[in-house]
Amino acid sequence: MTASQELVLGHADDWRIGFIGAGRLGQALAWSLSKAGLKVVAVHSLIQAHADAMTEPLQGCVAMSAQSVVDTCDVVFLTTPDSVISATCDRLVWRQGQAAVHCSGVTEVDVLAKALACGACIGGFHPMQTFGDPHAAVSSLPGCTITLEAQNPGLMQVLLELTQRLGCVANQLPAGMRGRYHAAAGYTSQFINAVFDQAVCLWQTWGASEEQALRALLPLAQGTLSSIERVGVARGMPGPVSRADLSSIEKHLRAISPMGQEMLHFYTTLCMRTVALAEQAGGIDETQATQFRALLQQAPGH
Ligand SMILES: NC(=O)c1ccc[n+]([C@@H]2O[C@H](COP(=O)([O-])OP(=O)(O)OC[C@H]3O[C@@H](n4cnc5c(N)ncnc54)[C@H](OP(=O)(O)O)[C@@H]3O)[C@@H](O)[C@H]2O)c1
């Protein structure tokens, strides 16, 4: 593997940006960069129709082979699924003076070793946002954090400029932290779904629909998020444990017990964590925390 040389690309408005992978993130990012006045000029995807659909709103952007994207562009985003980033990069011939960048949160940047060996710079550009609907994601991207990784200072400057043009906030990650970093993101993305699922299951036991449950639960969740934003994780925590209300938790445990071990175990595990937070926030003292822990440990699912 050879070290790449300093990347010197001139003015951002002149950078030729390309994408390999016309999926949810690729589309949203390409459209957002174009909206920010940057030149997205080339796209490749496995299915030609998908590449065409991505290029359609992009003036001057052409669908082409993956190698042609690399040959044409200064900055190439590999926006394939994580499992094929490395193989996709390996199949291509890269050159000095360009950058290969992936957008995965958990995949190490060294999967782009082939590009580095060819003299290109390699980096990571991971937007901390979900990209279900690419059109909606164009609106939700500004203000988000993008985690950047690049050993080459020239490429880091390029990634910082792209982040700034997107109206996003840059975050730089120490090497070797991607596993933890991505797991942390999971708590505030897909684990929210897991928690909502439990709440909706309880509503469904008295015949309410998921829609009815969400109508009631979403504003509650949004209130909690605002509270965290205002005063932090521990002090922003609502609920019976924060108020030292042991009897409410006893009632919850009795009500949830018939729902099965798995649900009870999940409840007691989460509740145990809230005891530590309430203690940290000063809402309960050590004796009260011990009482909560004893109650939760006695619950059958624990
Ligand atoms: N989605 C998110 O919320 C999100 C958030 C942050 C980061 N990311 C990261 O963004 C990257 C892309 O994720 P995604 O959600 O956009 O995936 P996706 O919607 O599944 O899209 C992946 C695209 O890659 C294309 N593709 C697959 N194999 C290919 C190959 N060998 N050569 C060229 N193109 C290929 C597919 O092409 P066809 O459509 O033509 O078959 C598809 O359009 C991943 O690294 C992921 O970790 C995603």
PDB file of N, CA, C and O in Angstrom, residues 196-253:
ATOM      1  N   PHE A 196     -40.681   1.820  21.119  1.00  0.00           N
ATOM      2  CA  PHE A 196     -42.052   2.134  20.679  1.00  0.00           C
ATOM      3  C   PHE A 196     -42.868   0.862  20.472  1.00  0.00           C
ATOM      4  O   PHE A 196     -44.059   0.808  20.789  1.00  0.00           O
ATOM      5  N   ASP A 197     -42.226  -0.169  19.936  1.00  0.00           N
ATOM      6  CA  ASP A 197     -42.926  -1.427  19.692  1.00  0.00           C
ATOM      7  C   ASP A 197     -43.539  -1.966  20.987  1.00  0.00           C
ATOM      8  O   ASP A 197     -44.684  -2.421  21.008  1.00  0.00           O
ATOM      9  N   GLN A 198     -42.778  -1.888  22.084  1.00  0.00           N
ATOM     10  CA  GLN A 198     -43.294  -2.392  23.360  1.00  0.00           C
ATOM     11  C   GLN A 198     -44.494  -1.568  23.825  1.00  0.00           C
ATOM     12  O   GLN A 198     -45.493  -2.115  24.279  1.00  0.00           O
ATOM     13  N   ALA A 199     -44.379  -0.247  23.681  1.00  0.00           N
ATOM     14  CA  ALA A 199     -45.480   0.623  24.107  1.00  0.00           C
ATOM     15  C   ALA A 199     -46.735   0.351  23.267  1.00  0.00           C
ATOM     16  O   ALA A 199     -47.851   0.251  23.799  1.00  0.00           O
ATOM     17  N   VAL A 200     -46.539   0.181  21.961  1.00  0.00           N
ATOM     18  CA  VAL A 200     -47.683  -0.070  21.067  1.00  0.00           C
ATOM     19  C   VAL A 200     -48.321  -1.423  21.401  1.00  0.00           C
ATOM     20  O   VAL A 200     -49.555  -1.555  21.430  1.00  0.00           O
ATOM     21  N   CYS A 201     -47.495  -2.429  21.705  1.00  0.00           N
ATOM     22  CA  CYS A 201     -48.028  -3.760  22.085  1.00  0.00           C
ATOM     23  C   CYS A 201     -48.962  -3.628  23.284  1.00  0.00           C
ATOM     24  O   CYS A 201     -50.024  -4.261  23.324  1.00  0.00           O
ATOM     25  N   LEU A 202     -48.576  -2.812  24.259  1.00  0.00           N
ATOM     26  CA  LEU A 202     -49.419  -2.638  25.446  1.00  0.00           C
ATOM     27  C   LEU A 202     -50.740  -1.964  25.074  1.00  0.00           C
ATOM     28  O   LEU A 202     -51.807  -2.376  25.527  1.00  0.00           O
ATOM     29  N   TRP A 203     -50.695  -0.953  24.219  1.00  0.00           N
ATOM     30  CA  TRP A 203     -51.937  -0.292  23.775  1.00  0.00           C
ATOM     31  C   TRP A 203     -52.840  -1.287  23.049  1.00  0.00           C
ATOM     32  O   TRP A 203     -54.058  -1.247  23.174  1.00  0.00           O
ATOM     33  N   GLN A 204     -52.225  -2.158  22.265  1.00  0.00           N
ATOM     34  CA  GLN A 204     -53.030  -3.106  21.479  1.00  0.00           C
ATOM     35  C   GLN A 204     -53.764  -4.112  22.370  1.00  0.00           C
ATOM     36  O   GLN A 204     -54.749  -4.697  21.945  1.00  0.00           O
ATOM     37  N   THR A 205     -53.309  -4.284  23.621  1.00  0.00           N
ATOM     38  CA  THR A 205     -53.995  -5.248  24.500  1.00  0.00           C
ATOM     39  C   THR A 205     -55.408  -4.785  24.860  1.00  0.00           C
ATOM     40  O   THR A 205     -56.232  -5.581  25.280  1.00  0.00           O
ATOM     41  N   TRP A 206     -55.689  -3.481  24.779  1.00  0.00           N
ATOM     42  CA  TRP A 206     -57.094  -3.053  25.012  1.00  0.00           C
ATOM     43  C   TRP A 206     -57.785  -2.665  23.705  1.00  0.00           C
ATOM     44  O   TRP A 206     -58.789  -1.974  23.676  1.00  0.00           O
ATOM     45  N   GLY A 207     -57.206  -3.112  22.585  1.00  0.00           N
ATOM     46  CA  GLY A 207     -57.910  -2.975  21.300  1.00  0.00           C
ATOM     47  C   GLY A 207     -57.548  -1.733  20.507  1.00  0.00           C
ATOM     48  O   GLY A 207     -58.101  -1.504  19.429  1.00  0.00           O
ATOM     49  N   ALA A 208     -56.628  -0.915  21.012  1.00  0.00           N
ATOM     50  CA  ALA A 208     -56.221   0.295  20.260  1.00  0.00           C
ATOM     51  C   ALA A 208     -55.351  -0.108  19.072  1.00  0.00           C
ATOM     52  O   ALA A 208     -54.668  -1.136  19.106  1.00  0.00           O
ATOM     53  N   SER A 209     -55.413   0.685  18.010  1.00  0.00           N
ATOM     54  CA  SER A 209     -54.564   0.424  16.847  1.00  0.00           C
ATOM     55  C   SER A 209     -53.187   1.054  17.064  1.00  0.00           C
ATOM     56  O   SER A 209     -53.013   1.929  17.932  1.00  0.00           O
ATOM     57  N   GLU A 210     -52.235   0.648  16.222  1.00  0.00           N
ATOM     58  CA  GLU A 210     -50.895   1.273  16.290  1.00  0.00           C
ATOM     59  C   GLU A 210     -51.009   2.773  16.025  1.00  0.00           C
ATOM     60  O   GLU A 210     -50.351   3.585  16.670  1.00  0.00           O
ATOM     61  N   GLU A 211     -51.873   3.115  15.078  1.00  0.00           N
ATOM     62  CA  GLU A 211     -52.036   4.536  14.729  1.00  0.00           C
ATOM     63  C   GLU A 211     -52.524   5.346  15.944  1.00  0.00           C
ATOM     64  O   GLU A 211     -52.001   6.428  16.231  1.00  0.00           O
ATOM     65  N   GLN A 212     -53.525   4.794  16.650  1.00  0.00           N
ATOM     66  CA  GLN A 212     -54.040   5.495  17.845  1.00  0.00           C
ATOM     67  C   GLN A 212     -52.950   5.613  18.911  1.00  0.00           C
ATOM     68  O   GLN A 212     -52.788   6.659  19.542  1.00  0.00           O
ATOM     69  N   ALA A 213     -52.198   4.507  19.057  1.00  0.00           N
ATOM     70  CA  ALA A 213     -51.130   4.525  20.072  1.00  0.00           C
ATOM     71  C   ALA A 213     -50.098   5.599  19.721  1.00  0.00           C
ATOM     72  O   ALA A 213     -49.705   6.400  20.569  1.00  0.00           O
ATOM     73  N   LEU A 214     -49.687   5.631  18.453  1.00  0.00           N
ATOM     74  CA  LEU A 214     -48.632   6.581  18.058  1.00  0.00           C
ATOM     75  C   LEU A 214     -49.094   8.029  18.188  1.00  0.00           C
ATOM     76  O   LEU A 214     -48.311   8.908  18.542  1.00  0.00           O
ATOM     77  N   ARG A 215     -50.384   8.253  17.898  1.00  0.00           N
ATOM     78  CA  ARG A 215     -50.904   9.619  18.024  1.00  0.00           C
ATOM     79  C   ARG A 215     -50.712  10.119  19.465  1.00  0.00           C
ATOM     80  O   ARG A 215     -50.428  11.285  19.719  1.00  0.00           O
ATOM     81  N   ALA A 216     -50.878   9.213  20.410  1.00  0.00           N
ATOM     82  CA  ALA A 216     -50.723   9.603  21.818  1.00  0.00           C
ATOM     83  C   ALA A 216     -49.262   9.593  22.264  1.00  0.00           C
ATOM     84  O   ALA A 216     -48.839  10.433  23.065  1.00  0.00           O
ATOM     85  N   LEU A 217     -48.500   8.628  21.749  1.00  0.00           N
ATOM     86  CA  LEU A 217     -47.138   8.425  22.278  1.00  0.00           C
ATOM     87  C   LEU A 217     -46.090   9.352  21.660  1.00  0.00           C
ATOM     88  O   LEU A 217     -45.124   9.724  22.317  1.00  0.00           O
ATOM     89  N   LEU A 218     -46.279   9.708  20.389  1.00  0.00           N
ATOM     90  CA  LEU A 218     -45.249  10.522  19.727  1.00  0.00           C
ATOM     91  C   LEU A 218     -45.051  11.900  20.383  1.00  0.00           C
ATOM     92  O   LEU A 218     -43.906  12.311  20.615  1.00  0.00           O
ATOM     93  N   PRO A 219     -46.149  12.621  20.718  1.00  0.00           N
ATOM     94  CA  PRO A 219     -45.922  13.917  21.389  1.00  0.00           C
ATOM     95  C   PRO A 219     -45.212  13.752  22.727  1.00  0.00           C
ATOM     96  O   PRO A 219     -44.412  14.600  23.128  1.00  0.00           O
ATOM     97  N   LEU A 220     -45.501  12.622  23.406  1.00  0.00           N
ATOM     98  CA  LEU A 220     -44.835  12.349  24.682  1.00  0.00           C
ATOM     99  C   LEU A 220     -43.331  12.174  24.444  1.00  0.00           C
ATOM    100  O   LEU A 220     -42.496  12.742  25.162  1.00  0.00           O
ATOM    101  N   ALA A 221     -42.999  11.404  23.409  1.00  0.00           N
ATOM    102  CA  ALA A 221     -41.576  11.180  23.088  1.00  0.00           C
ATOM    103  C   ALA A 221     -40.917  12.498  22.682  1.00  0.00           C
ATOM    104  O   ALA A 221     -39.778  12.787  23.080  1.00  0.00           O
ATOM    105  N   GLN A 222     -41.653  13.296  21.913  1.00  0.00           N
ATOM    106  CA  GLN A 222     -41.068  14.574  21.478  1.00  0.00           C
ATOM    107  C   GLN A 222     -40.823  15.496  22.676  1.00  0.00           C
ATOM    108  O   GLN A 222     -39.821  16.216  22.733  1.00  0.00           O
ATOM    109  N   GLY A 223     -41.739  15.457  23.648  1.00  0.00           N
ATOM    110  CA  GLY A 223     -41.559  16.240  24.879  1.00  0.00           C
ATOM    111  C   GLY A 223     -40.304  15.793  25.625  1.00  0.00           C
ATOM    112  O   GLY A 223     -39.547  16.616  26.145  1.00  0.00           O
ATOM    113  N   THR A 224     -40.088  14.480  25.660  1.00  0.00           N
ATOM    114  CA  THR A 224     -38.895  13.955  26.344  1.00  0.00           C
ATOM    115  C   THR A 224     -37.628  14.410  25.629  1.00  0.00           C
ATOM    116  O   THR A 224     -36.646  14.818  26.262  1.00  0.00           O
ATOM    117  N   LEU A 225     -37.662  14.353  24.284  1.00  0.00           N
ATOM    118  CA  LEU A 225     -36.482  14.792  23.515  1.00  0.00           C
ATOM    119  C   LEU A 225     -36.184  16.267  23.791  1.00  0.00           C
ATOM    120  O   LEU A 225     -35.026  16.652  23.972  1.00  0.00           O
ATOM    121  N   SER A 226     -37.240  17.090  23.845  1.00  0.00           N
ATOM    122  CA  SER A 226     -37.026  18.527  24.121  1.00  0.00           C
ATOM    123  C   SER A 226     -36.407  18.709  25.495  1.00  0.00           C
ATOM    124  O   SER A 226     -35.531  19.558  25.699  1.00  0.00           O
ATOM    125  N   SER A 227     -36.887  17.901  26.430  1.00  0.00           N
ATOM    126  CA  SER A 227     -36.387  18.007  27.791  1.00  0.00           C
ATOM    127  C   SER A 227     -34.902  17.617  27.853  1.00  0.00           C
ATOM    128  O   SER A 227     -34.093  18.275  28.515  1.00  0.00           O
ATOM    129  N   ILE A 228     -34.528  16.545  27.126  1.00  0.00           N
ATOM    130  CA  ILE A 228     -33.108  16.137  27.060  1.00  0.00           C
ATOM    131  C   ILE A 228     -32.279  17.267  26.451  1.00  0.00           C
ATOM    132  O   ILE A 228     -31.189  17.587  26.922  1.00  0.00           O
ATOM    133  N   GLU A 229     -32.840  17.872  25.409  1.00  0.00           N
ATOM    134  CA  GLU A 229     -32.130  18.957  24.721  1.00  0.00           C
ATOM    135  C   GLU A 229     -31.891  20.127  25.676  1.00  0.00           C
ATOM    136  O   GLU A 229     -30.837  20.749  25.669  1.00  0.00           O
ATOM    137  N   ARG A 230     -32.895  20.404  26.516  1.00  0.00           N
ATOM    138  CA  ARG A 230     -32.793  21.558  27.426  1.00  0.00           C
ATOM    139  C   ARG A 230     -31.838  21.314  28.583  1.00  0.00           C
ATOM    140  O   ARG A 230     -30.984  22.127  28.878  1.00  0.00           O
ATOM    141  N   VAL A 231     -32.008  20.156  29.247  1.00  0.00           N
ATOM    142  CA  VAL A 231     -31.273  20.002  30.523  1.00  0.00           C
ATOM    143  C   VAL A 231     -30.394  18.754  30.602  1.00  0.00           C
ATOM    144  O   VAL A 231     -29.792  18.481  31.634  1.00  0.00           O
ATOM    145  N   GLY A 232     -30.311  17.970  29.519  1.00  0.00           N
ATOM    146  CA  GLY A 232     -29.407  16.812  29.513  1.00  0.00           C
ATOM    147  C   GLY A 232     -30.120  15.490  29.769  1.00  0.00           C
ATOM    148  O   GLY A 232     -31.316  15.460  30.080  1.00  0.00           O
ATOM    149  N   VAL A 233     -29.378  14.414  29.656  1.00  0.00           N
ATOM    150  CA  VAL A 233     -29.962  13.062  29.695  1.00  0.00           C
ATOM    151  C   VAL A 233     -30.545  12.733  31.071  1.00  0.00           C
ATOM    152  O   VAL A 233     -31.692  12.281  31.183  1.00  0.00           O
ATOM    153  N   ALA A 234     -29.773  12.941  32.136  1.00  0.00           N
ATOM    154  CA  ALA A 234     -30.239  12.540  33.463  1.00  0.00           C
ATOM    155  C   ALA A 234     -31.331  13.492  33.975  1.00  0.00           C
ATOM    156  O   ALA A 234     -32.428  13.057  34.338  1.00  0.00           O
ATOM    157  N   ARG A 235     -31.060  14.782  33.949  1.00  0.00           N
ATOM    158  CA  ARG A 235     -32.048  15.750  34.491  1.00  0.00           C
ATOM    159  C   ARG A 235     -33.264  15.864  33.595  1.00  0.00           C
ATOM    160  O   ARG A 235     -34.343  16.260  34.034  1.00  0.00           O
ATOM    161  N   GLY A 236     -33.110  15.499  32.335  1.00  0.00           N
ATOM    162  CA  GLY A 236     -34.243  15.584  31.408  1.00  0.00           C
ATOM    163  C   GLY A 236     -35.120  14.331  31.410  1.00  0.00           C
ATOM    164  O   GLY A 236     -36.018  14.201  30.595  1.00  0.00           O
ATOM    165  N   MET A 237     -34.868  13.414  32.323  1.00  0.00           N
ATOM    166  CA  MET A 237     -35.655  12.161  32.336  1.00  0.00           C
ATOM    167  C   MET A 237     -36.945  12.318  33.139  1.00  0.00           C
ATOM    168  O   MET A 237     -36.903  12.630  34.331  1.00  0.00           O
ATOM    169  N   PRO A 238     -38.094  12.084  32.512  1.00  0.00           N
ATOM    170  CA  PRO A 238     -39.354  12.141  33.260  1.00  0.00           C
ATOM    171  C   PRO A 238     -39.694  10.756  33.836  1.00  0.00           C
ATOM    172  O   PRO A 238     -38.906   9.834  33.723  1.00  0.00           O
ATOM    173  N   GLY A 239     -40.878  10.624  34.436  1.00  0.00           N
ATOM    174  CA  GLY A 239     -41.385   9.303  34.837  1.00  0.00           C
ATOM    175  C   GLY A 239     -41.276   9.019  36.313  1.00  0.00           C
ATOM    176  O   GLY A 239     -40.617   9.753  37.063  1.00  0.00           O
ATOM    177  N   PRO A 240     -41.943   7.927  36.742  1.00  0.00           N
ATOM    178  CA  PRO A 240     -42.053   7.609  38.174  1.00  0.00           C
ATOM    179  C   PRO A 240     -40.715   7.472  38.892  1.00  0.00           C
ATOM    180  O   PRO A 240     -40.593   7.939  40.028  1.00  0.00           O
ATOM    181  N   VAL A 241     -39.718   6.861  38.254  1.00  0.00           N
ATOM    182  CA  VAL A 241     -38.444   6.666  38.973  1.00  0.00           C
ATOM    183  C   VAL A 241     -37.823   8.016  39.299  1.00  0.00           C
ATOM    184  O   VAL A 241     -37.308   8.220  40.406  1.00  0.00           O
ATOM    185  N   SER A 242     -37.920   8.957  38.368  1.00  0.00           N
ATOM    186  CA  SER A 242     -37.338  10.289  38.611  1.00  0.00           C
ATOM    187  C   SER A 242     -38.019  10.990  39.783  1.00  0.00           C
ATOM    188  O   SER A 242     -37.454  11.888  40.395  1.00  0.00           O
ATOM    189  N   ARG A 243     -39.273  10.554  40.105  1.00  0.00           N
ATOM    190  CA  ARG A 243     -40.031  11.177  41.213  1.00  0.00           C
ATOM    191  C   ARG A 243     -40.033  10.305  42.468  1.00  0.00           C
ATOM    192  O   ARG A 243     -40.828  10.526  43.371  1.00  0.00           O
ATOM    193  N   ALA A 244     -39.217   9.273  42.467  1.00  0.00           N
ATOM    194  CA  ALA A 244     -39.137   8.348  43.618  1.00  0.00           C
ATOM    195  C   ALA A 244     -40.468   7.646  43.879  1.00  0.00           C
ATOM    196  O   ALA A 244     -40.797   7.320  45.020  1.00  0.00           O
ATOM    197  N   ASP A 245     -41.224   7.379  42.832  1.00  0.00           N
ATOM    198  CA  ASP A 245     -42.557   6.781  42.982  1.00  0.00           C
ATOM    199  C   ASP A 245     -42.486   5.263  42.789  1.00  0.00           C
ATOM    200  O   ASP A 245     -42.735   4.734  41.697  1.00  0.00           O
ATOM    201  N   LEU A 246     -42.171   4.571  43.872  1.00  0.00           N
ATOM    202  CA  LEU A 246     -41.976   3.114  43.831  1.00  0.00           C
ATOM    203  C   LEU A 246     -43.274   2.373  43.520  1.00  0.00           C
ATOM    204  O   LEU A 246     -43.282   1.372  42.795  1.00  0.00           O
ATOM    205  N   SER A 247     -44.384   2.878  44.064  1.00  0.00           N
ATOM    206  CA  SER A 247     -45.646   2.124  43.920  1.00  0.00           C
ATOM    207  C   SER A 247     -46.111   2.083  42.461  1.00  0.00           C
ATOM    208  O   SER A 247     -46.708   1.113  42.023  1.00  0.00           O
ATOM    209  N   SER A 248     -45.801   3.140  41.674  1.00  0.00           N
ATOM    210  CA  SER A 248     -46.185   3.098  40.244  1.00  0.00           C
ATOM    211  C   SER A 248     -45.423   1.995  39.527  1.00  0.00           C
ATOM    212  O   SER A 248     -45.977   1.287  38.683  1.00  0.00           O
ATOM    213  N   ILE A 249     -44.156   1.843  39.877  1.00  0.00           N
ATOM    214  CA  ILE A 249     -43.352   0.800  39.220  1.00  0.00           C
ATOM    215  C   ILE A 249     -43.877  -0.591  39.620  1.00  0.00           C
ATOM    216  O   ILE A 249     -43.955  -1.501  38.790  1.00  0.00           O
ATOM    217  N   GLU A 250     -44.303  -0.726  40.887  1.00  0.00           N
ATOM    218  CA  GLU A 250     -44.913  -2.010  41.323  1.00  0.00           C
ATOM    219  C   GLU A 250     -46.131  -2.334  40.459  1.00  0.00           C
ATOM    220  O   GLU A 250     -46.320  -3.461  39.998  1.00  0.00           O
ATOM    221  N   LYS A 251     -46.951  -1.307  40.214  1.00  0.00           N
ATOM    222  CA  LYS A 251     -48.168  -1.507  39.395  1.00  0.00           C
ATOM    223  C   LYS A 251     -47.794  -1.878  37.960  1.00  0.00           C
ATOM    224  O   LYS A 251     -48.436  -2.729  37.337  1.00  0.00           O
ATOM    225  N   HIS A 252     -46.771  -1.216  37.417  1.00  0.00           N
ATOM    226  CA  HIS A 252     -46.328  -1.544  36.047  1.00  0.00           C
ATOM    227  C   HIS A 252     -45.922  -3.011  35.971  1.00  0.00           C
ATOM    228  O   HIS A 252     -46.303  -3.731  35.044  1.00  0.00           O
ATOM    229  N   LEU A 253     -45.130  -3.441  36.951  1.00  0.00           N
ATOM    230  CA  LEU A 253     -44.613  -4.820  36.912  1.00  0.00           C
ATOM    231  C   LEU A 253     -45.763  -5.822  36.981  1.00  0.00           C
ATOM    232  O   LEU A 253     -45.777  -6.818  36.240  1.00  0.00           O
TER     233      LEU A 253
END
